[in-house]
Amino acid sequence: MRIFVLGAGATGSLLAQLLERQGHTVWCGDRDPERARRFLGKKSTIAVTEVNARNLRGIVKAAKGCQLIVNSSASVFNEIVLRAALRLRAHYVDLSSHLTRNPFKAEQFRYVKKFEEKNRAALINAGAAPGLTNLLVKRAADLLDEVEAVHIRLYESSESDDPISQWSPEVSFDEAVSHPRIYRGGKFQLGKRFSEIEKFRFADPIGTARVVLAAQDEVATLPHSIPMRELDVKIGGNEIDRLRRWHRLGKLSKSRGLLKRQFPQTSSPRMIAKLIRQGILQNARFAAAVAVQGVKRGKKEDQHLLIRSDCIFPTLYQIRQQGRFTTPVAYATAHIAALFIKFFPRELAGVFAPEMLPTETRRAILAGIRNNSIRITHKTIVLKRKSEDEEEF
């Protein structure tokens, strides 16, 4: 395919390189082409054109001739890029939702009819979390006759005394000051920031970590397509601990705005290499766990099951051994997004979250992940009684 990637930062630049490796014709657009070139690297031949994600005409002009447009810039621009894809009669992919119009339903779904009319497909939230997490929830739901509760747990940490942005500063700040979205008792709710502390055991080598409610996009799509009674997402790690501390001290609010010392610019590969050499950044980790509780009906009796999937992504140290200098979050998001695009369902028309994809497509993506140094393990536990599910997962 001919693919235009809007936003060539830490994730977009790596995604563009992975797509080129798949055999696609790829070019990028970014508001700062010089910075984008630093992320792509001197040896990269991928073209970069200057374009502002707020400028619909500029995007259409830069992406002219593409068959697929990928929004790897901030999710606040989703609707502009969706309209650009429609004008170009191109397919569309993005990595997250912005959720300003409706905190409980992805804004991209407003374009279902328009994409159906153009006979084009828009695949939304196609990264690691959301994205891979959605696929794992759907995998578990397919093994059950009834889904009772879904718990998604994430872990992000950087072994550094200074704040190091694994996401872009705008995305990190937006998530930090947003209220978590939860689904309880069949109803959507807004939770308190950094609340409902629990101890959760991640797969080794991470182990037990404290997690708190977080503003994640899975809640804005999964309950709309999979019947369930409960869904929440929590994050742990030293980065969320730092944000929680700032929140308690009153240093984290929309009124104060984004402070550069709290949310620095995402480091380019060259800068990450420098931070490692200087000993400022020793290592970084990213992990995800999905626990789905439900009922499997049998001829003699019903079984209450807990289906758990654990994802361990390469650490910063392991990524360095591959010859790359990028963060675990950017690595995971770009590699999984590349798989979503590799198996992109061009025969579909409309707007689709990952869990809405055909079974064969979802299975192909999950199978492909094993070839990218990402380790996924699955475990099914038979629960004796529903009331006994109050223990730690």
Short mmCIF file of C-alpha atoms in Angstrom, two decimals:
data_model
loop_
_atom_site.label_atom_id
_atom_site.label_comp_id
_atom_site.label_asym_id
_atom_site.label_seq_id
_atom_site.Cartn_x
_atom_site.Cartn_y
_atom_site.Cartn_z
CA MET A 1 0.00 0.00 0.00
CA ARG A 2 0.90 3.65 -0.31
CA ILE A 3 0.85 4.89 3.29
CA PHE A 4 1.09 8.41 4.69
CA VAL A 5 2.07 8.64 8.39
CA LEU A 6 1.13 11.91 10.09
CA GLY A 7 3.41 12.56 13.06
CA ALA A 8 6.98 11.26 12.91
CA GLY A 9 7.90 11.32 16.58
CA ALA A 10 9.10 8.38 18.67
CA THR A 11 6.22 6.10 17.65
CA GLY A 12 5.40 7.42 14.17
CA SER A 13 8.99 7.32 12.93
CA LEU A 14 9.51 3.72 14.05
CA LEU A 15 6.13 2.73 12.64
CA ALA A 16 7.05 4.28 9.28
CA GLN A 17 10.29 2.28 9.20
CA LEU A 18 8.48 -0.96 10.06
CA LEU A 19 5.89 -0.34 7.33
CA GLU A 20 8.63 0.33 4.78
CA ARG A 21 10.23 -2.95 5.83
CA GLN A 22 6.90 -4.68 5.10
CA GLY A 23 7.19 -3.45 1.52
CA HIS A 24 4.81 -0.48 1.63
CA THR A 25 5.55 2.88 0.02
CA VAL A 26 5.74 5.24 3.01
CA TRP A 27 6.13 8.97 3.52
CA CYS A 28 5.58 11.16 6.58
CA GLY A 29 4.20 14.52 7.54
CA ASP A 30 5.24 16.47 10.62
CA ARG A 31 5.06 20.05 11.83
CA ASP A 32 8.83 19.92 12.46
CA PRO A 33 10.53 17.97 9.62
CA GLU A 34 14.00 18.56 11.08
CA ARG A 35 12.99 16.93 14.38
CA ALA A 36 11.23 14.13 12.49
CA ARG A 37 14.42 13.46 10.56
CA ARG A 38 16.29 13.04 13.86
CA PHE A 39 13.77 10.35 14.89
CA LEU A 40 13.94 8.61 11.50
CA GLY A 41 17.73 8.69 11.46
CA LYS A 42 20.23 9.96 8.90
CA LYS A 43 20.21 6.71 6.91
CA SER A 44 16.43 6.68 6.40
CA THR A 45 15.22 7.50 2.89
CA ILE A 46 11.60 8.02 4.00
CA ALA A 47 10.43 11.43 2.81
CA VAL A 48 9.16 13.96 5.35
CA THR A 49 7.02 16.96 4.44
CA GLU A 50 6.04 19.85 6.68
CA VAL A 51 2.37 19.74 7.62
CA ASN A 52 0.32 20.98 10.55
CA ALA A 53 -2.15 18.41 11.89
CA ARG A 54 -4.66 21.23 12.48
CA ASN A 55 -4.71 22.08 8.76
CA LEU A 56 -7.12 19.81 6.85
CA ARG A 57 -6.09 21.13 3.44
CA GLY A 58 -2.43 20.75 4.31
CA ILE A 59 -2.92 17.11 5.28
CA VAL A 60 -4.88 16.36 2.10
CA LYS A 61 -2.16 17.96 -0.02
CA ALA A 62 0.70 16.16 1.78
CA ALA A 63 -1.07 12.78 1.72
CA LYS A 64 -2.30 12.96 -1.88
CA GLY A 65 -2.11 9.57 -3.56
CA CYS A 66 -2.06 7.51 -0.38
CA GLN A 67 -4.26 4.44 0.11
CA LEU A 68 -3.97 4.58 3.90
CA ILE A 69 -3.45 7.52 6.23
CA VAL A 70 -2.13 6.86 9.75
CA ASN A 71 -2.63 9.44 12.48
CA SER A 72 0.40 9.03 14.73
CA SER A 73 0.11 12.57 16.04
CA ALA A 74 -1.94 13.58 19.09
CA SER A 75 -5.46 12.14 19.25
CA VAL A 76 -6.91 15.64 19.51
CA PHE A 77 -6.45 15.73 15.70
CA ASN A 78 -8.34 12.48 15.01
CA GLU A 79 -11.42 14.09 13.50
CA ILE A 80 -9.40 16.36 11.22
CA VAL A 81 -7.38 13.41 9.93
CA LEU A 82 -10.54 11.29 9.56
CA ARG A 83 -12.01 14.01 7.32
CA ALA A 84 -8.75 14.14 5.34
CA ALA A 85 -8.95 10.36 4.76
CA LEU A 86 -12.53 10.70 3.52
CA ARG A 87 -11.54 13.44 1.07
CA LEU A 88 -8.71 11.26 -0.21
CA ARG A 89 -10.94 8.16 -0.33
CA ALA A 90 -8.25 6.48 1.77
CA HIS A 91 -8.38 3.98 4.60
CA TYR A 92 -7.53 5.26 8.07
CA VAL A 93 -5.68 4.12 11.23
CA ASP A 94 -5.06 5.85 14.55
CA LEU A 95 -3.60 4.86 17.91
CA SER A 96 -5.97 6.36 20.49
CA SER A 97 -9.11 8.43 21.09
CA HIS A 98 -9.47 11.94 22.50
CA LEU A 99 -12.95 11.61 24.06
CA THR A 100 -13.83 15.28 24.47
CA ARG A 101 -17.30 15.09 22.89
CA ASN A 102 -18.30 12.02 24.87
CA PRO A 103 -15.98 10.60 27.57
CA PHE A 104 -17.52 7.15 27.17
CA LYS A 105 -17.66 6.63 23.42
CA ALA A 106 -14.81 7.07 20.94
CA GLU A 107 -15.35 10.14 18.75
CA GLN A 108 -14.25 8.20 15.67
CA PHE A 109 -17.54 6.27 15.69
CA ARG A 110 -19.28 9.46 14.50
CA TYR A 111 -17.82 8.70 11.05
CA VAL A 112 -19.20 5.19 10.57
CA LYS A 113 -21.72 6.11 7.85
CA LYS A 114 -19.28 8.35 6.01
CA PHE A 115 -16.69 5.59 5.75
CA GLU A 116 -19.37 3.11 4.73
CA GLU A 117 -20.46 5.49 1.94
CA LYS A 118 -16.86 5.75 0.70
CA ASN A 119 -16.41 1.96 1.03
CA ARG A 120 -13.36 2.54 3.20
CA ALA A 121 -12.30 1.21 6.61
CA ALA A 122 -11.13 3.19 9.63
CA LEU A 123 -9.31 1.17 12.29
CA ILE A 124 -9.07 3.06 15.58
CA ASN A 125 -7.03 2.65 18.78
CA ALA A 126 -4.63 0.28 17.02
CA GLY A 127 -1.62 0.36 19.33
CA ALA A 128 -0.54 -1.53 22.44
CA ALA A 129 -2.90 -0.11 25.09
CA PRO A 130 -5.45 0.47 23.67
CA GLY A 131 -5.12 -1.99 20.79
CA LEU A 132 -3.48 -5.22 21.88
CA THR A 133 -5.36 -5.04 25.19
CA ASN A 134 -8.65 -4.89 23.26
CA LEU A 135 -7.71 -7.98 21.25
CA LEU A 136 -6.90 -9.91 24.42
CA VAL A 137 -10.22 -8.96 26.03
CA LYS A 138 -12.05 -10.12 22.91
CA ARG A 139 -10.04 -13.36 22.83
CA ALA A 140 -11.13 -14.14 26.38
CA ALA A 141 -14.73 -13.10 25.72
CA ASP A 142 -14.89 -15.55 22.80
CA LEU A 143 -14.01 -18.37 25.22
CA LEU A 144 -16.86 -17.43 27.55
CA ASP A 145 -20.63 -17.43 27.29
CA GLU A 146 -20.94 -14.46 29.63
CA VAL A 147 -18.43 -11.76 30.57
CA GLU A 148 -18.78 -10.45 34.10
CA ALA A 149 -15.72 -8.27 34.69
CA VAL A 150 -12.69 -7.04 32.75
CA HIS A 151 -9.61 -5.67 34.49
CA ILE A 152 -6.75 -4.21 32.45
CA ARG A 153 -3.52 -3.47 34.30
CA LEU A 154 -0.53 -1.60 32.85
CA TYR A 155 2.97 -0.98 34.13
CA GLU A 156 5.32 1.80 33.00
CA SER A 157 8.62 2.63 34.64
CA SER A 158 11.86 4.42 33.83
CA GLU A 159 14.97 3.89 35.94
CA SER A 160 15.87 7.56 36.02
CA ASP A 161 15.80 10.29 38.66
CA ASP A 162 14.62 12.79 36.05
CA PRO A 163 11.21 12.60 34.28
CA ILE A 164 11.60 10.84 30.91
CA SER A 165 8.58 10.99 28.57
CA GLN A 166 7.75 7.59 27.09
CA TRP A 167 4.72 9.25 25.45
CA SER A 168 4.61 12.72 23.95
CA PRO A 169 4.36 15.38 26.70
CA GLU A 170 0.91 16.48 25.44
CA VAL A 171 -0.48 12.94 25.65
CA SER A 172 1.10 12.31 29.06
CA PHE A 173 -0.27 15.56 30.47
CA ASP A 174 -3.75 15.00 29.02
CA GLU A 175 -3.96 11.54 30.59
CA ALA A 176 -2.61 12.79 33.92
CA VAL A 177 -5.27 15.51 34.32
CA SER A 178 -8.21 13.49 32.93
CA HIS A 179 -10.65 11.58 35.11
CA PRO A 180 -10.49 7.80 34.68
CA ARG A 181 -13.38 6.22 32.79
CA ILE A 182 -14.87 3.10 34.35
CA TYR A 183 -17.81 0.81 33.64
CA ARG A 184 -19.55 -0.57 36.72
CA GLY A 185 -22.91 -2.27 37.10
CA GLY A 186 -23.54 -1.84 33.40
CA LYS A 187 -23.11 1.95 33.60
CA PHE A 188 -20.33 4.33 32.58
CA GLN A 189 -18.81 6.47 35.32
CA LEU A 190 -15.95 8.88 35.90
CA GLY A 191 -13.59 7.89 38.71
CA LYS A 192 -11.25 9.96 40.84
CA ARG A 193 -7.75 10.46 39.53
CA PHE A 194 -5.09 8.17 41.04
CA SER A 195 -7.70 6.45 43.22
CA GLU A 196 -8.64 2.86 44.14
CA ILE A 197 -5.09 1.76 44.95
CA GLU A 198 -4.55 -1.99 44.76
CA LYS A 199 -1.62 -4.37 44.69
CA PHE A 200 -1.40 -6.30 41.45
CA ARG A 201 1.07 -9.01 40.54
CA PHE A 202 2.48 -8.58 37.04
CA ALA A 203 4.43 -11.31 35.30
CA ASP A 204 8.07 -11.71 36.28
CA PRO A 205 10.44 -9.96 36.41
CA ILE A 206 8.17 -7.07 37.45
CA GLY A 207 6.21 -8.82 40.21
CA THR A 208 3.82 -7.01 42.57
CA ALA A 209 3.23 -3.30 42.02
CA ARG A 210 0.80 -0.70 43.25
CA VAL A 211 -1.73 0.37 40.58
CA VAL A 212 -4.34 3.15 40.45
CA LEU A 213 -7.24 4.08 38.18
CA ALA A 214 -6.13 5.67 34.91
CA ALA A 215 -7.77 7.42 31.96
CA GLN A 216 -7.52 4.79 29.22
CA ASP A 217 -9.43 4.45 25.95
CA GLU A 218 -10.43 0.77 26.21
CA VAL A 219 -13.48 1.83 28.25
CA ALA A 220 -14.72 3.93 25.32
CA THR A 221 -15.08 0.97 22.93
CA LEU A 222 -15.13 -2.44 24.64
CA PRO A 223 -18.48 -2.21 26.53
CA HIS A 224 -20.16 -1.03 23.30
CA SER A 225 -19.32 -4.26 21.48
CA ILE A 226 -18.90 -6.88 24.23
CA PRO A 227 -21.70 -7.27 26.83
CA MET A 228 -20.17 -7.03 30.31
CA ARG A 229 -20.94 -5.66 33.75
CA GLU A 230 -17.61 -4.19 34.79
CA LEU A 231 -14.45 -2.75 33.21
CA ASP A 232 -11.64 -0.67 34.64
CA VAL A 233 -8.02 0.11 33.77
CA LYS A 234 -5.25 0.78 36.28
CA ILE A 235 -1.60 1.73 35.85
CA GLY A 236 1.41 1.19 38.10
CA GLY A 237 5.12 2.00 38.04
CA ASN A 238 7.35 4.84 39.13
CA GLU A 239 6.03 7.20 36.46
CA ILE A 240 2.44 7.00 37.71
CA ASP A 241 3.75 7.24 41.30
CA ARG A 242 5.48 10.50 40.39
CA LEU A 243 2.28 11.89 38.81
CA ARG A 244 0.23 10.83 41.84
CA ARG A 245 2.68 12.64 44.13
CA TRP A 246 2.44 15.83 42.05
CA HIS A 247 -1.36 15.54 42.10
CA ARG A 248 -1.43 15.30 45.91
CA LEU A 249 0.86 18.35 46.15
CA GLY A 250 -1.45 20.35 43.86
CA LYS A 251 1.18 20.57 41.12
CA LEU A 252 -0.88 18.76 38.49
CA SER A 253 -3.97 20.45 37.06
CA LYS A 254 -5.35 21.79 33.79
CA SER A 255 -5.26 25.34 35.18
CA ARG A 256 -1.49 25.11 35.82
CA GLY A 257 -0.96 23.78 32.32
CA LEU A 258 1.84 21.63 30.95
CA LEU A 259 5.19 22.35 32.60
CA LYS A 260 8.25 21.34 30.57
CA ARG A 261 10.22 20.18 33.60
CA GLN A 262 7.38 17.80 34.52
CA PHE A 263 6.61 16.68 30.95
CA PRO A 264 9.77 17.03 28.83
CA GLN A 265 9.79 16.49 25.09
CA THR A 266 10.06 12.87 23.98
CA SER A 267 13.74 12.06 23.54
CA SER A 268 15.00 11.29 20.04
CA PRO A 269 16.99 8.06 19.54
CA ARG A 270 20.21 10.08 19.62
CA MET A 271 19.19 11.76 22.90
CA ILE A 272 18.21 8.41 24.46
CA ALA A 273 21.64 7.06 23.53
CA LYS A 274 23.23 10.11 25.20
CA LEU A 275 21.12 9.71 28.36
CA ILE A 276 22.17 6.06 28.57
CA ARG A 277 25.86 6.91 28.11
CA GLN A 278 25.61 9.56 30.84
CA GLY A 279 23.96 7.09 33.20
CA ILE A 280 20.84 9.28 33.56
CA LEU A 281 18.63 6.59 32.02
CA GLN A 282 19.50 3.04 33.04
CA ASN A 283 16.48 1.03 31.94
CA ALA A 284 12.72 1.26 31.27
CA ARG A 285 9.90 -1.28 31.30
CA PHE A 286 6.38 -1.64 29.93
CA ALA A 287 3.96 -4.47 30.63
CA ALA A 288 0.25 -5.21 30.38
CA ALA A 289 -2.12 -7.74 31.91
CA VAL A 290 -5.73 -8.47 30.96
CA ALA A 291 -7.95 -10.43 33.37
CA VAL A 292 -11.43 -11.38 32.18
CA GLN A 293 -13.88 -13.09 34.51
CA GLY A 294 -16.99 -14.80 33.20
CA VAL A 295 -19.12 -17.90 32.84
CA LYS A 296 -18.72 -20.92 30.58
CA ARG A 297 -22.00 -22.81 30.40
CA GLY A 298 -21.94 -26.62 30.49
CA LYS A 299 -24.47 -29.43 30.23
CA LYS A 300 -24.11 -30.38 33.90
CA GLU A 301 -23.02 -27.12 35.52
CA ASP A 302 -21.69 -23.66 34.73
CA GLN A 303 -18.02 -22.87 35.23
CA HIS A 304 -16.86 -19.51 36.52
CA LEU A 305 -13.52 -18.78 34.86
CA LEU A 306 -10.78 -16.19 35.08
CA ILE A 307 -8.90 -15.89 31.80
CA ARG A 308 -5.70 -13.91 32.14
CA SER A 309 -3.22 -12.76 29.50
CA ASP A 310 0.15 -11.21 30.37
CA CYS A 311 2.26 -9.16 27.95
CA ILE A 312 5.92 -8.43 28.62
CA PHE A 313 7.49 -6.02 26.15
CA PRO A 314 11.23 -5.62 25.53
CA THR A 315 12.96 -3.43 28.10
CA LEU A 316 15.06 -0.44 27.14
CA TYR A 317 18.17 -2.60 27.62
CA GLN A 318 16.83 -5.34 25.34
CA ILE A 319 15.81 -2.78 22.70
CA ARG A 320 19.37 -1.39 22.81
CA GLN A 321 20.67 -4.90 22.12
CA GLN A 322 18.61 -4.86 18.91
CA GLY A 323 20.51 -1.75 17.86
CA ARG A 324 17.59 0.64 18.47
CA PHE A 325 17.31 3.60 20.82
CA THR A 326 13.65 4.09 21.62
CA THR A 327 11.38 3.64 24.64
CA PRO A 328 9.55 0.39 25.42
CA VAL A 329 6.18 2.14 25.00
CA ALA A 330 7.07 3.52 21.55
CA TYR A 331 8.57 0.15 20.55
CA ALA A 332 5.44 -1.77 21.61
CA THR A 333 2.98 0.69 20.09
CA ALA A 334 4.79 0.92 16.73
CA HIS A 335 5.33 -2.84 16.33
CA ILE A 336 1.73 -3.70 17.15
CA ALA A 337 0.34 -0.89 14.97
CA ALA A 338 2.48 -2.25 12.12
CA LEU A 339 0.82 -5.65 12.56
CA PHE A 340 -2.64 -4.08 12.54
CA ILE A 341 -1.70 -2.49 9.21
CA LYS A 342 -0.10 -5.66 7.86
CA PHE A 343 -3.41 -7.46 8.30
CA PHE A 344 -5.57 -4.40 7.58
CA PRO A 345 -9.08 -5.49 6.48
CA ARG A 346 -9.43 -3.44 3.29
CA GLU A 347 -12.59 -5.37 2.36
CA LEU A 348 -14.48 -3.80 5.29
CA ALA A 349 -16.28 -0.47 5.30
CA GLY A 350 -16.96 1.63 8.39
CA VAL A 351 -15.18 2.39 11.66
CA PHE A 352 -13.77 -0.47 13.72
CA ALA A 353 -12.14 -0.82 17.12
CA PRO A 354 -9.69 -3.76 17.41
CA GLU A 355 -12.24 -6.02 19.11
CA MET A 356 -14.62 -5.52 16.16
CA LEU A 357 -12.24 -7.00 13.58
CA PRO A 358 -12.98 -10.40 11.99
CA THR A 359 -11.79 -13.43 13.98
CA GLU A 360 -9.16 -14.42 11.38
CA THR A 361 -7.68 -10.90 11.41
CA ARG A 362 -7.47 -10.78 15.20
CA ARG A 363 -5.83 -14.20 15.35
CA ALA A 364 -3.29 -13.25 12.66
CA ILE A 365 -2.28 -10.12 14.59
CA LEU A 366 -1.86 -12.01 17.86
CA ALA A 367 0.15 -14.71 16.10
CA GLY A 368 2.40 -12.08 14.50
CA ILE A 369 3.18 -10.45 17.83
CA ARG A 370 5.20 -13.47 18.97
CA ASN A 371 7.78 -12.69 16.28
CA ASN A 372 8.55 -9.23 17.67
CA SER A 373 10.25 -10.01 21.01
CA ILE A 374 6.93 -9.48 22.77
CA ARG A 375 6.03 -12.31 25.14
CA ILE A 376 2.35 -13.13 25.72
CA THR A 377 1.18 -15.88 28.07
CA HIS A 378 -2.38 -17.06 28.71
CA LYS A 379 -3.79 -18.77 31.78
CA THR A 380 -7.29 -19.98 32.67
CA ILE A 381 -8.30 -20.42 36.30
CA VAL A 382 -11.50 -22.16 37.42
CA LEU A 383 -13.15 -20.16 40.20
CA LYS A 384 -15.02 -22.26 42.76
CA ARG A 385 -17.62 -19.65 43.57
CA LYS A 386 -18.37 -16.15 42.31
CA SER A 387 -17.87 -14.70 45.78
CA GLU A 388 -14.34 -16.04 45.92
CA ASP A 389 -13.24 -13.70 43.13
CA GLU A 390 -12.33 -10.99 45.63
CA GLU A 391 -8.74 -12.16 45.81
CA GLU A 392 -5.74 -10.61 44.08
CA PHE A 393 -5.37 -11.66 40.42
#
